[in-house]
Short mmCIF file of C-alpha atoms in Angstrom, two decimals:
data_model
loop_
_atom_site.label_atom_id
_atom_site.label_comp_id
_atom_site.label_asym_id
_atom_site.label_seq_id
_atom_site.Cartn_x
_atom_site.Cartn_y
_atom_site.Cartn_z
CA MET A 23 10.17 22.91 34.45
CA PRO A 24 12.67 20.70 32.70
CA LEU A 25 12.09 17.03 33.16
CA TYR A 26 15.02 14.66 33.90
CA ASP A 27 15.74 10.86 33.91
CA VAL A 28 17.46 9.95 37.30
CA ARG A 29 18.72 6.82 38.56
CA CYS A 30 19.08 6.04 42.14
CA THR A 31 22.59 5.13 43.00
CA ALA A 32 21.58 2.86 45.87
CA CYS A 33 18.47 0.73 44.45
CA GLU A 34 19.03 1.73 40.76
CA ALA A 35 15.48 3.04 40.29
CA GLU A 36 14.77 4.88 37.21
CA VAL A 37 12.24 7.68 37.35
CA GLU A 38 11.36 10.75 35.56
CA VAL A 39 11.40 13.99 37.48
CA PHE A 40 10.34 17.58 37.12
CA ALA A 41 13.16 19.94 38.81
CA TRP A 42 14.12 23.67 38.01
CA THR A 43 17.72 22.59 37.32
CA ALA A 44 19.66 19.38 37.54
CA ASP A 45 21.96 20.68 40.54
CA ARG A 46 19.14 20.19 42.78
CA LEU A 47 17.67 16.76 42.22
CA TYR A 48 16.22 15.40 45.49
CA PRO A 49 16.64 11.97 46.88
CA CYS A 50 15.28 8.68 45.73
CA ARG A 51 11.52 8.43 46.63
CA ALA A 52 12.13 4.68 47.39
CA CYS A 53 15.09 4.60 49.51
CA GLY A 54 16.38 8.13 50.30
CA ALA A 55 19.58 7.67 48.56
CA PRO A 56 20.90 10.36 46.09
CA VAL A 57 20.38 9.97 42.27
CA GLU A 58 22.24 10.75 39.25
CA LYS A 59 21.18 12.30 36.03
CA LEU A 60 20.97 10.19 33.21
CA PRO A 61 21.97 11.35 29.71
CA THR A 62 18.99 11.90 27.67
CA ALA A 63 18.03 13.68 24.75
CA ARG A 64 14.41 15.31 24.34
CA VAL A 65 12.59 16.07 21.58
CA SER A 66 10.32 18.95 21.30
CA MET A 67 7.71 19.20 18.51
CA ARG A 68 4.81 21.56 17.88
CA PRO A 69 2.17 20.51 15.45
CA ASP A 70 2.41 21.64 11.75
CA SER A 71 -1.01 23.58 11.80
CA ILE A 72 -1.69 26.76 13.07
CA PRO A 73 -5.17 26.68 14.62
CA GLY A 74 -6.85 29.68 13.12
CA GLY A 75 -4.23 30.58 10.63
CA LEU A 76 -1.48 33.27 10.77
CA VAL A 77 -1.66 36.56 8.71
CA LEU A 78 1.50 37.50 7.10
CA GLU A 79 1.12 41.15 6.25
CA ASN A 80 4.68 42.29 5.36
CA LEU A 81 5.26 40.09 1.98
CA GLY A 82 3.69 42.29 -0.54
CA SER A 83 0.80 44.53 -1.39
CA ARG A 84 -1.55 41.79 -0.18
CA PRO A 85 -1.64 39.95 3.34
CA VAL A 86 -1.51 36.21 3.19
CA LYS A 87 -3.04 34.07 5.27
CA VAL A 88 -1.12 30.71 6.33
CA GLU A 89 -2.56 27.65 7.77
CA SER A 90 0.49 25.66 8.46
CA TRP A 91 4.17 26.51 9.59
CA SER A 92 5.32 24.42 6.37
CA GLU A 93 3.12 26.63 4.41
CA ARG A 94 4.74 29.83 5.90
CA LYS A 95 8.00 28.32 5.26
CA ARG A 96 7.60 27.51 1.50
CA ILE A 97 6.04 31.16 0.98
CA MET A 98 9.05 32.64 2.73
CA ARG A 99 11.48 30.60 0.60
CA ASP A 100 9.83 31.17 -2.67
CA ARG A 101 10.01 34.92 -2.06
CA GLY A 102 13.62 34.52 -0.95
CA LEU A 103 13.03 35.36 2.43
CA VAL A 104 14.92 34.39 5.61
CA GLU A 105 13.49 33.74 9.04
CA SER A 106 15.88 35.96 10.97
CA VAL A 107 18.24 38.61 10.41
CA ARG A 108 21.86 37.67 9.58
CA HIS A 109 24.78 39.83 10.89
CA VAL A 110 27.45 40.96 8.21
CA GLY A 111 30.47 42.60 9.71
CA ALA A 112 31.70 45.90 8.46
CA ARG A 113 34.74 45.90 6.04
CA GLY A 114 37.87 46.09 8.29
CA SER A 115 36.22 45.04 11.43
CA ASP A 116 37.08 41.95 13.75
CA LYS A 117 33.72 40.10 12.15
CA SER A 118 32.34 39.82 15.55
CA VAL A 119 28.57 39.94 15.78
CA HIS A 120 28.66 41.87 19.05
CA THR A 121 31.36 44.36 18.22
CA SER A 122 31.15 45.57 14.73
CA ARG A 123 30.00 49.12 15.40
CA TRP A 124 30.98 50.41 18.72
CA THR A 125 31.39 54.07 18.89
#
């Protein structure tokens, strides 16, 4: 459930609330007046370490065990691998990622 910063339109109290959507914010807990969502930038961070490690089996003839996401990224970069598949449009197509192979 997302976390929103809101301000009361009457008493100007600022609080953080959990809500399914910003459209359904509840009234101020202090005075009952409507609240407005404040512009905020949330940062999501995951730790670099991978507890127990991660075994990458399809990188070559032997599995490779990595202990951190940065180590995984370095190994993939060193081997010329990318994280996800890029779409390359067919020659003569409209180059759309969604419509290159309509039959």
